[in-house]
Short mmCIF file of C-alpha atoms and ligand atoms in Angstrom, two decimals:
data_model
loop_
_atom_site.label_atom_id
_atom_site.label_comp_id
_atom_site.label_asym_id
_atom_site.label_seq_id
_atom_site.Cartn_x
_atom_site.Cartn_y
_atom_site.Cartn_z
CA UNK W 1416 -258.81 -71.73 16.60
CA UNK W 1417 -256.77 -68.78 17.62
CA UNK W 1418 -258.49 -65.51 16.39
CA UNK W 1419 -256.38 -63.07 14.37
CA UNK W 1420 -256.60 -60.14 16.47
CA UNK W 1421 -255.30 -62.40 19.73
CA UNK W 1422 -252.56 -64.03 17.46
CA UNK W 1423 -251.15 -60.28 16.43
CA UNK W 1424 -251.32 -59.49 20.19
CA UNK W 1425 -249.14 -62.38 20.95
CA UNK W 1426 -246.67 -61.66 18.33
CA UNK W 1427 -246.41 -58.21 19.55
CA UNK W 1428 -246.32 -59.01 23.04
CA UNK W 1429 -243.01 -58.88 24.18
CA UNK W 1430 -241.35 -57.15 21.31
CA UNK W 1431 -238.37 -54.61 22.55
CA UNK W 1432 -236.85 -52.01 19.99
CA UNK W 1433 -233.76 -52.75 17.92
CA UNK W 1434 -230.85 -50.74 18.83
CA UNK W 1435 -229.82 -47.72 17.17
CA UNK W 1436 -226.89 -46.27 15.49
CA UNK W 1437 -225.65 -42.89 14.08
CA UNK W 1438 -225.72 -42.22 10.40
CA UNK W 1439 -224.77 -39.35 8.34
CA UNK W 1440 -227.48 -37.54 6.89
CA UNK W 1441 -226.50 -38.96 3.18
CA UNK W 1442 -227.32 -42.27 4.83
CA UNK W 1443 -230.45 -41.55 6.54
CA UNK W 1444 -232.91 -41.84 3.72
CA UNK W 1445 -235.49 -44.54 4.34
CA UNK W 1446 -234.33 -45.03 8.07
CA UNK W 1447 -236.15 -44.67 10.98
CA UNK W 1448 -235.57 -42.12 13.70
CA UNK W 1449 -234.39 -43.51 17.29
CA UNK W 1450 -234.61 -39.93 18.63
CA UNK W 1451 -237.06 -36.90 19.01
CA UNK W 1452 -235.13 -34.40 16.80
CA UNK W 1453 -234.99 -31.13 18.48
CA UNK W 1454 -234.65 -27.46 16.48
CA UNK W 1455 -231.66 -25.61 18.08
CA UNK W 1456 -232.94 -22.18 16.28
CA UNK W 1457 -235.85 -20.59 14.86
CA UNK W 1458 -236.51 -21.37 11.19
CA UNK W 1459 -236.06 -18.69 9.52
CA UNK W 1460 -233.63 -17.37 11.99
CA UNK W 1461 -234.49 -13.87 11.27
CA UNK W 1462 -237.62 -12.15 9.44
CA UNK W 1463 -236.99 -12.21 5.78
CA UNK W 1464 -238.49 -11.18 2.57
CA UNK W 1465 -240.60 -13.70 1.04
CA UNK W 1466 -240.24 -11.32 -2.66
CA UNK W 1467 -238.13 -9.38 -4.49
CA UNK W 1468 -239.14 -6.05 -4.12
CA UNK W 1469 -238.96 -2.74 -2.00
CA UNK W 1470 -239.19 -2.83 2.08
CA UNK W 1471 -241.41 -0.27 2.97
CA UNK W 1472 -243.42 0.94 6.05
CA UNK W 1473 -247.00 0.94 5.18
CA UNK W 1474 -247.91 3.88 7.45
CA UNK W 1475 -245.87 5.99 4.77
CA UNK W 1476 -248.28 4.76 2.02
CA UNK W 1477 -250.90 7.35 2.39
CA UNK W 1478 -252.05 7.88 -1.18
CA UNK W 1479 -252.03 5.83 -4.24
CA UNK W 1480 -248.97 6.16 -6.76
CA UNK W 1481 -246.98 7.14 -3.57
CA UNK W 1482 -243.35 7.76 -4.53
CA UNK W 1483 -240.44 6.85 -2.00
CA UNK W 1484 -236.77 7.42 -2.17
CA UNK W 1485 -234.69 4.06 -2.51
CA UNK W 1486 -231.90 4.33 0.01
CA UNK W 1487 -230.24 1.15 -0.05
CA UNK W 1488 -230.47 -2.45 -1.42
CA UNK W 1489 -230.62 -5.08 1.02
CA UNK W 1490 -228.98 -8.35 -0.72
CA UNK W 1491 -229.17 -12.18 0.33
CA UNK W 1492 -226.44 -13.89 2.65
CA UNK W 1493 -225.70 -10.48 4.58
CA UNK W 1494 -227.25 -8.96 7.72
CA UNK W 1495 -228.93 -5.87 7.35
CA UNK W 1496 -227.56 -2.86 9.71
CA UNK W 1497 -229.00 -0.01 8.35
CA UNK W 1498 -232.48 1.35 9.50
CA UNK W 1499 -235.46 2.05 7.33
CA UNK W 1500 -236.25 5.45 8.21
CA UNK W 1501 -240.21 7.09 7.86
CA UNK W 1502 -241.02 7.76 4.12
CA UNK W 1503 -237.99 5.35 2.75
CA UNK W 1504 -237.75 2.32 0.96
CA UNK W 1505 -234.94 -0.21 0.30
CA UNK W 1506 -234.83 -2.77 -2.58
CA UNK W 1507 -234.96 -6.28 -1.36
CA UNK W 1508 -234.34 -9.49 -2.65
CA UNK W 1509 -236.20 -13.00 -1.63
CA UNK W 1510 -234.56 -14.44 1.21
CA UNK W 1511 -232.99 -11.10 2.28
CA UNK W 1512 -233.45 -10.09 6.15
CA UNK W 1513 -235.98 -7.45 6.69
CA UNK W 1514 -234.57 -4.02 7.92
CA UNK W 1515 -235.69 -2.29 11.01
CA UNK W 1516 -238.51 0.01 10.38
CA UNK W 1517 -239.86 -1.73 7.49
CA UNK W 1518 -243.44 -4.04 7.83
CA UNK W 1519 -244.05 -4.89 4.30
CA UNK W 1520 -242.29 -5.69 1.10
CA UNK W 1521 -244.00 -4.73 -2.22
CA UNK W 1522 -243.40 -7.00 -4.85
CA UNK W 1523 -241.31 -5.43 -7.89
CA UNK W 1524 -244.22 -6.15 -10.23
CA UNK W 1525 -246.63 -3.61 -7.99
CA UNK W 1526 -243.59 -0.81 -8.21
CA UNK W 1527 -242.05 1.46 -11.22
CA UNK W 1528 -238.78 3.26 -10.99
CA UNK W 1529 -239.64 7.06 -11.49
CA UNK W 1530 -236.25 8.07 -11.94
CA UNK W 1531 -233.03 7.21 -10.40
CA UNK W 1532 -233.52 6.25 -6.72
CA UNK W 1533 -237.09 7.13 -6.46
CA UNK W 1534 -239.41 4.02 -6.58
CA UNK W 1535 -243.31 4.60 -7.19
CA UNK W 1536 -245.75 2.21 -5.47
CA UNK W 1537 -248.57 1.44 -7.95
CA UNK W 1538 -250.79 -1.04 -5.41
CA UNK W 1539 -251.93 -0.47 -1.85
CA UNK W 1540 -250.44 -3.07 0.72
CA UNK W 1541 -251.23 -4.24 4.04
CA UNK W 1542 -248.72 -4.21 6.87
CA UNK W 1543 -246.83 -7.82 7.00
CA UNK W 1544 -247.36 -8.84 3.69
CA UNK W 1545 -244.54 -11.07 1.92
CA UNK W 1546 -242.60 -11.06 4.99
CA UNK W 1547 -241.47 -14.59 6.38
CA UNK W 1548 -241.21 -14.19 10.07
CA UNK W 1549 -238.64 -15.91 12.20
CA UNK W 1550 -239.61 -19.26 13.38
CA UNK W 1551 -242.80 -19.54 11.28
CA UNK W 1552 -241.61 -22.97 10.09
CA UNK W 1553 -239.86 -24.34 13.36
CA UNK W 1554 -239.76 -22.42 16.61
CA UNK W 1555 -236.49 -23.21 18.81
CA UNK W 1556 -236.94 -25.88 20.99
CA UNK W 1557 -239.79 -27.67 18.95
CA UNK W 1558 -239.75 -31.31 18.40
CA UNK W 1559 -239.66 -31.41 14.35
CA UNK W 1560 -239.37 -34.86 14.04
CA UNK W 1561 -240.60 -37.87 16.12
CA UNK W 1562 -238.78 -40.89 17.15
CA UNK W 1563 -240.42 -43.96 14.96
CA UNK W 1564 -240.34 -41.52 12.06
CA UNK W 1565 -239.24 -43.12 8.67
CA UNK W 1566 -237.01 -40.61 7.13
CA UNK W 1567 -238.25 -39.57 3.39
CA UNK W 1568 -237.03 -36.66 1.64
CA UNK W 1569 -239.17 -34.29 3.36
CA UNK W 1570 -237.38 -35.38 6.44
CA UNK W 1571 -234.11 -35.40 5.28
CA UNK W 1572 -234.62 -31.64 4.12
CA UNK W 1573 -235.82 -30.96 7.83
CA UNK W 1574 -232.66 -32.48 9.48
CA UNK W 1575 -230.72 -30.47 7.23
CA UNK W 1576 -232.51 -27.40 8.01
CA UNK W 1577 -232.37 -27.82 11.93
CA UNK W 1578 -228.44 -28.40 11.15
CA UNK W 1579 -228.07 -31.95 11.71
CA UNK W 1580 -225.06 -33.74 10.26
CA UNK W 1581 -226.30 -37.09 11.14
CA UNK W 1582 -229.03 -38.89 12.75
CA UNK W 1583 -229.66 -41.42 15.39
CA UNK W 1584 -231.55 -44.69 13.75
CA UNK W 1585 -232.57 -47.86 14.64
CA UNK W 1586 -230.64 -50.84 13.38
CA UNK W 1587 -232.07 -52.34 10.84
CA UNK W 1588 -233.72 -56.13 11.63
CA UNK W 1589 -231.99 -58.80 9.91
CA UNK W 1590 -234.84 -61.23 8.85
CA UNK W 1591 -233.32 -64.37 7.87
CA UNK W 1592 -235.44 -66.59 5.31
CA UNK W 1593 -235.26 -70.34 4.90
CA UNK W 1594 -237.15 -72.31 2.44
CA UNK W 1595 -238.37 -75.88 2.81
CA UNK W 1596 -239.87 -78.40 0.38
CA UNK W 1597 -238.16 -80.94 -1.56
CA UNK W 1598 -240.25 -79.85 -4.91
CA UNK W 1599 -238.58 -76.42 -4.32
CA UNK W 1600 -235.80 -75.57 -7.45
CA UNK W 1601 -233.93 -72.23 -8.38
CA UNK W 1602 -235.55 -69.96 -10.62
CA UNK W 1603 -232.92 -70.73 -13.12
CA UNK W 1604 -233.71 -74.20 -13.04
CA UNK W 1605 -235.91 -75.78 -15.84
CA UNK W 1606 -239.06 -77.00 -14.62
CA UNK W 1607 -239.40 -80.80 -14.55
CA UNK W 1608 -242.80 -82.76 -13.27
CA UNK W 1609 -243.55 -82.21 -9.56
CA UNK W 1610 -241.06 -79.33 -9.39
CA UNK W 1611 -241.83 -75.94 -8.42
CA UNK W 1612 -239.47 -72.82 -8.87
CA UNK W 1613 -238.81 -70.88 -5.68
CA UNK W 1614 -240.97 -67.98 -5.33
CA UNK W 1615 -240.91 -67.01 -1.91
CA UNK W 1616 -237.26 -66.54 -1.23
CA UNK W 1617 -237.86 -63.50 -3.69
CA UNK W 1618 -241.19 -62.17 -2.82
CA UNK W 1619 -240.35 -62.33 1.32
CA UNK W 1620 -236.69 -60.97 0.67
CA UNK W 1621 -238.71 -57.84 -1.23
CA UNK W 1622 -241.24 -57.53 1.44
CA UNK W 1623 -238.44 -57.46 4.49
CA UNK W 1624 -236.24 -54.70 2.19
CA UNK W 1625 -239.93 -52.92 1.72
CA UNK W 1626 -240.31 -52.34 5.18
CA UNK W 1627 -236.81 -51.29 6.13
CA UNK W 1628 -235.10 -54.79 6.95
CA UNK W 1629 -232.16 -56.80 5.81
CA UNK W 1630 -233.29 -60.12 4.01
CA UNK W 1631 -230.80 -62.85 4.97
CA UNK W 1632 -231.86 -65.58 2.31
CA UNK W 1633 -230.79 -68.90 3.65
CA UNK W 1634 -231.90 -71.08 0.69
CA UNK W 1635 -233.81 -73.99 0.15
CA UNK W 1636 -233.67 -76.77 2.86
CA UNK W 1637 -235.79 -79.56 1.26
CA UNK W 1638 -237.88 -81.38 3.61
CA UNK W 1639 -235.19 -83.59 5.64
CA UNK W 1640 -234.70 -82.76 9.46
CA UNK W 1641 -231.07 -82.91 9.33
CA UNK W 1642 -230.71 -80.34 6.43
CA UNK W 1643 -233.78 -78.15 8.09
CA UNK W 1644 -231.47 -78.19 11.27
CA UNK W 1645 -228.11 -77.07 9.42
CA UNK W 1646 -229.68 -74.09 7.60
CA UNK W 1647 -231.79 -72.84 10.36
CA UNK W 1648 -228.72 -72.85 12.81
CA UNK W 1649 -227.49 -70.43 10.04
CA UNK W 1650 -230.39 -67.78 10.92
CA UNK W 1651 -229.94 -68.01 14.66
CA UNK W 1652 -228.05 -64.62 15.24
CA UNK W 1653 -230.64 -62.75 12.96
CA UNK W 1654 -233.27 -60.52 14.69
CA UNK W 1655 -236.39 -62.38 12.82
CA UNK W 1656 -236.25 -65.89 11.40
CA UNK W 1657 -238.83 -66.89 8.68
CA UNK W 1658 -239.15 -70.57 7.74
CA UNK W 1659 -241.43 -70.81 4.64
CA UNK W 1660 -243.41 -73.76 4.22
CA UNK W 1661 -243.63 -77.33 6.20
CA UNK W 1662 -245.63 -76.15 8.91
CA UNK W 1663 -248.91 -77.59 7.56
CA UNK W 1664 -250.39 -81.42 8.27
CA UNK W 1665 -248.38 -82.94 5.40
CA UNK W 1666 -246.32 -86.18 6.21
CA UNK W 1667 -243.09 -84.35 5.71
CA UNK W 1668 -244.04 -81.04 7.44
CA UNK W 1669 -240.96 -81.28 9.96
CA UNK W 1670 -240.17 -77.62 10.57
CA UNK W 1671 -241.96 -77.51 13.96
CA UNK W 1672 -239.92 -80.26 15.10
CA UNK W 1673 -236.83 -79.28 13.67
CA UNK W 1674 -237.42 -75.65 15.26
CA UNK W 1675 -238.07 -77.42 18.70
CA UNK W 1676 -234.99 -79.29 18.86
CA UNK W 1677 -233.27 -75.86 18.58
CA UNK W 1678 -235.10 -74.62 21.52
CA UNK W 1679 -238.11 -73.10 19.89
CA UNK W 1680 -240.82 -72.23 22.44
CA UNK W 1681 -244.16 -72.18 20.04
CA UNK W 1682 -246.83 -69.46 21.01
CA UNK W 1683 -249.40 -70.51 18.47
CA UNK W 1684 -249.98 -72.76 15.65
CA UNK W 1685 -253.06 -72.00 13.49
CA UNK W 1686 -254.93 -68.56 13.00
CA UNK W 1687 -258.50 -68.61 11.97
CA UNK W 1688 -257.35 -66.67 8.73
CA UNK W 1689 -257.69 -67.18 5.09
CA UNK W 1690 -255.05 -67.42 3.48
CA UNK W 1691 -252.34 -68.04 6.22
CA UNK W 1692 -254.27 -70.41 8.46
CA UNK W 1693 -251.25 -72.94 9.65
CA UNK W 1694 -248.86 -70.32 10.50
CA UNK W 1695 -246.72 -71.05 13.69
CA UNK W 1696 -245.27 -68.29 15.87
CA UNK W 1697 -242.94 -68.77 18.85
CA UNK W 1698 -239.45 -67.88 20.28
CA UNK W 1699 -235.79 -69.05 19.92
CA UNK W 1700 -234.32 -67.39 23.06
CA UNK W 1701 -235.80 -63.79 22.48
CA UNK W 1702 -235.60 -64.16 18.71
CA UNK W 1703 -238.97 -63.89 17.13
CA UNK W 1704 -239.60 -67.17 14.74
CA UNK W 1705 -242.53 -67.53 11.85
CA UNK W 1706 -243.03 -70.27 10.06
CA UNK W 1707 -244.91 -69.07 7.24
CA UNK W 1708 -247.39 -71.56 5.15
CA UNK W 1709 -245.57 -72.20 1.47
CA UNK W 1710 -248.18 -71.29 -0.81
CA UNK W 1711 -247.05 -67.98 -2.18
CA UNK W 1712 -249.97 -65.84 -1.62
CA UNK W 1713 -250.47 -67.34 2.15
CA UNK W 1714 -246.94 -66.64 2.60
CA UNK W 1715 -247.15 -63.00 1.15
CA UNK W 1716 -250.31 -62.12 3.49
CA UNK W 1717 -249.09 -63.70 6.74
CA UNK W 1718 -245.75 -61.53 6.42
CA UNK W 1719 -248.09 -58.58 5.79
CA UNK W 1720 -250.21 -59.21 8.64
CA UNK W 1721 -247.73 -60.56 11.25
CA UNK W 1722 -244.23 -60.07 10.00
CA UNK W 1723 -244.63 -56.28 9.05
CA UNK W 1724 -246.38 -55.28 12.31
CA UNK W 1725 -243.41 -56.97 14.20
CA UNK W 1726 -241.06 -55.01 12.22
CA UNK W 1727 -242.72 -51.75 13.00
CA UNK W 1728 -242.78 -52.45 16.41
CA UNK W 1729 -239.12 -53.26 16.35
CA UNK W 1730 -238.49 -49.54 15.24
CA UNK W 1731 -241.14 -47.87 17.18
CA UNK W 1732 -243.16 -47.25 13.75
CA UNK W 1733 -246.82 -46.87 13.78
CA UNK W 1734 -248.27 -50.56 13.35
CA UNK W 1735 -251.47 -50.27 11.64
CA UNK W 1736 -251.70 -50.16 7.77
CA UNK W 1737 -253.63 -47.16 6.43
CA UNK W 1738 -257.30 -48.19 5.72
CA UNK W 1739 -260.25 -46.83 3.55
CA UNK W 1740 -263.78 -47.96 3.07
CA UNK W 1741 -264.82 -49.39 -0.47
CA UNK W 1742 -267.77 -50.48 -1.95
CA UNK W 1743 -267.36 -53.95 -3.50
CA UNK W 1744 -267.61 -54.45 -7.16
CA UNK W 1745 -267.31 -58.08 -6.88
CA UNK W 1746 -269.35 -60.55 -4.87
CA UNK W 1747 -267.48 -62.46 -1.98
CA UNK W 1748 -268.35 -65.83 -1.00
CA UNK W 1749 -267.29 -66.74 2.81
CA UNK W 1750 -268.88 -69.76 4.71
CA UNK W 1751 -266.63 -70.14 7.65
CA UNK W 1752 -265.60 -67.82 11.01
CA UNK W 1753 -261.93 -66.75 9.24
CA UNK W 1754 -261.01 -63.62 8.80
CA UNK W 1755 -260.46 -63.42 5.29
CA UNK W 1756 -257.63 -61.38 3.41
CA UNK W 1757 -258.68 -60.60 -0.28
CA UNK W 1758 -256.53 -59.06 -2.75
CA UNK W 1759 -258.32 -56.06 -4.52
CA UNK W 1760 -257.87 -53.43 -7.36
CA UNK W 1761 -258.95 -49.94 -6.19
CA UNK W 1762 -260.51 -47.30 -8.29
CA UNK W 1763 -261.97 -43.55 -7.32
CA UNK W 1764 -265.19 -42.31 -8.68
CA UNK W 1765 -267.95 -39.99 -7.87
CA UNK W 1766 -266.17 -39.56 -4.26
CA UNK W 1767 -266.21 -43.32 -3.45
CA UNK W 1768 -263.72 -45.95 -3.50
CA UNK W 1769 -264.58 -49.32 -5.22
CA UNK W 1770 -262.83 -52.77 -5.10
CA UNK W 1771 -262.87 -55.30 -7.19
CA UNK W 1772 -261.06 -58.75 -6.81
CA UNK W 1773 -257.85 -59.19 -8.45
CA UNK W 1774 -259.14 -62.22 -10.18
CA UNK W 1775 -259.25 -65.72 -8.49
CA UNK W 1776 -258.16 -65.76 -4.72
CA UNK W 1777 -256.56 -69.27 -4.46
CA UNK W 1778 -253.24 -69.02 -1.80
CA UNK W 1779 -251.45 -70.51 -4.90
CA UNK W 1780 -252.62 -67.96 -7.63
CA UNK W 1781 -249.54 -65.56 -7.36
CA UNK W 1782 -251.33 -63.40 -9.92
CA UNK W 1783 -253.59 -62.12 -7.36
CA UNK W 1784 -251.19 -60.15 -5.81
CA UNK W 1785 -250.05 -58.28 -8.93
CA UNK W 1786 -251.99 -54.96 -9.38
CA UNK W 1787 -253.08 -55.49 -5.89
CA UNK W 1788 -253.62 -52.01 -4.27
CA UNK W 1789 -254.89 -53.20 -1.00
CA UNK W 1790 -256.32 -56.20 1.09
CA UNK W 1791 -260.02 -56.24 1.83
CA UNK W 1792 -260.23 -57.51 5.43
CA UNK W 1793 -263.38 -59.68 5.85
CA UNK W 1794 -264.10 -60.01 9.44
CA UNK W 1795 -264.76 -63.33 11.33
CA UNK W 1796 -268.48 -62.91 12.00
CA UNK W 1797 -269.16 -61.63 8.18
CA UNK W 1798 -270.83 -63.72 5.80
CA UNK W 1799 -270.74 -63.57 1.89
CA UNK W 1800 -270.95 -60.15 0.74
CA UNK W 1801 -273.17 -58.50 -2.25
CA UNK W 1802 -271.93 -56.01 -4.92
CA UNK W 1803 -272.21 -52.61 -3.38
CA UNK W 1804 -271.52 -53.88 0.30
CA UNK W 1805 -269.00 -52.11 2.20
CA UNK W 1806 -265.45 -53.57 3.05
CA UNK W 1807 -262.13 -51.93 4.65
CA UNK W 1808 -259.29 -52.09 2.59
CA UNK W 1809 -255.75 -52.02 4.03
CA UNK W 1810 -253.54 -49.76 1.46
CA UNK W 1811 -250.24 -51.65 0.98
CA UNK W 1812 -248.41 -48.56 0.40
P1 AMP D 2761 -246.24 -76.14 2.30
O1 AMP D 2761 -246.52 -75.00 3.09
O2 AMP D 2761 -244.94 -76.56 2.67
O3 AMP D 2761 -247.28 -77.34 2.66
O4 AMP D 2761 -246.38 -75.83 0.77
C1 AMP D 2761 -247.79 -75.45 0.14
C2 AMP D 2761 -247.63 -75.00 -0.89
O5 AMP D 2761 -246.69 -74.08 -1.38
C3 AMP D 2761 -247.19 -76.54 -1.79
O6 AMP D 2761 -247.95 -76.54 -3.14
C4 AMP D 2761 -245.46 -75.76 -2.38
O7 AMP D 2761 -244.94 -76.44 -3.31
C5 AMP D 2761 -245.85 -74.44 -2.17
N1 AMP D 2761 -244.38 -74.09 -1.80
C6 AMP D 2761 -243.84 -73.81 -0.94
N2 AMP D 2761 -242.59 -73.09 -0.81
C7 AMP D 2761 -242.83 -72.51 -1.88
C8 AMP D 2761 -241.91 -71.63 -2.32
N3 AMP D 2761 -240.70 -70.88 -1.84
N4 AMP D 2761 -241.92 -71.08 -3.67
C9 AMP D 2761 -243.13 -71.48 -4.35
N5 AMP D 2761 -243.84 -72.37 -4.04
C10 AMP D 2761 -243.95 -72.82 -2.64
MG1 MG D 2762 -243.95 -78.14 1.63
#
């Protein structure tokens, strides 16, 4: 059976990035930059004071308790024309430009006013103290944000700081989600024998949004080929299509056949992984299509391990989830050559992470995804693991 790594390589294979659009700064949050953002100015623009205090030249502070005449006030928001002459001080506010001739700012706390127009410096100060230099945050011409960066609070602030009113961002991929299964009913319906409420529309839509896409739920198609085809056609203009369920070996698993009649070129079916084994992947035209197994946990894990990386690649983002190494608190039984993805809860004690399974790990046990901090990845060649063995855990942040 196809190894997980090879399957992922096929999925990422010939993915081209999405197109881009301009958005105003107020709409840029959680979008992904499609440009390198370059600063047009030094930030700060000019040297300025980091404290409320007195602008001085440290060369003048010979003795302790030096007294200096205060020859002016530098306020915020204006440029300063006056030059500080030797032996003088100027009152200065936080953020106000440093006058020529000044090389240090003595904080107010370290001074006392002797009489009107005379300040006494109570503490020795080195040159360069409490001065914020032009360009110490950002240099003119510097790339401050790289293409492929997800715009969060700090990035919004940086865009504003370098004077951007809008940003060039990748279009959000539209991900169509079609549910199959004659047993599936809407969440609002009463449970009856043989029926199961639709979980995957909601968990998959949540995942699509979480990773920057626009979910397009196509509803529940049942298991008849005609209905499948009708609903599938509605997803053909999307950027990615996901069909949930109907890709296993069951008598009514018609998804792959239905897809084929729409021109589906399947690249693989079945991957040596658990959960998620019967996943199918291919293309209709240029659109990537995933047939994800219907079990709610399989569906989520195969999304996280295959669809999420593809979505990252579509917007030039880093593909791998952050990983940590943890010590097992629960033993793991493994007797096959598949890659296992186990849901774990993490705790951190004595400078180490410990991972415990989130209860039973069956692919229908949705509870195992609740309170899950990460996914422990057990490689193909690993065998059963004991308490205290090391595992790699992907952080699903
Ligand atoms: P399938 O992949 O179609 O063979 O489905 C595998 C299992 O997942 C079956 O027990 C289905 O009832 C269940 N299942 C499939 N789709 C969903 C869904 N949307 N919500 C909840 N359970 C589902
Ligand atoms: Mg089914």
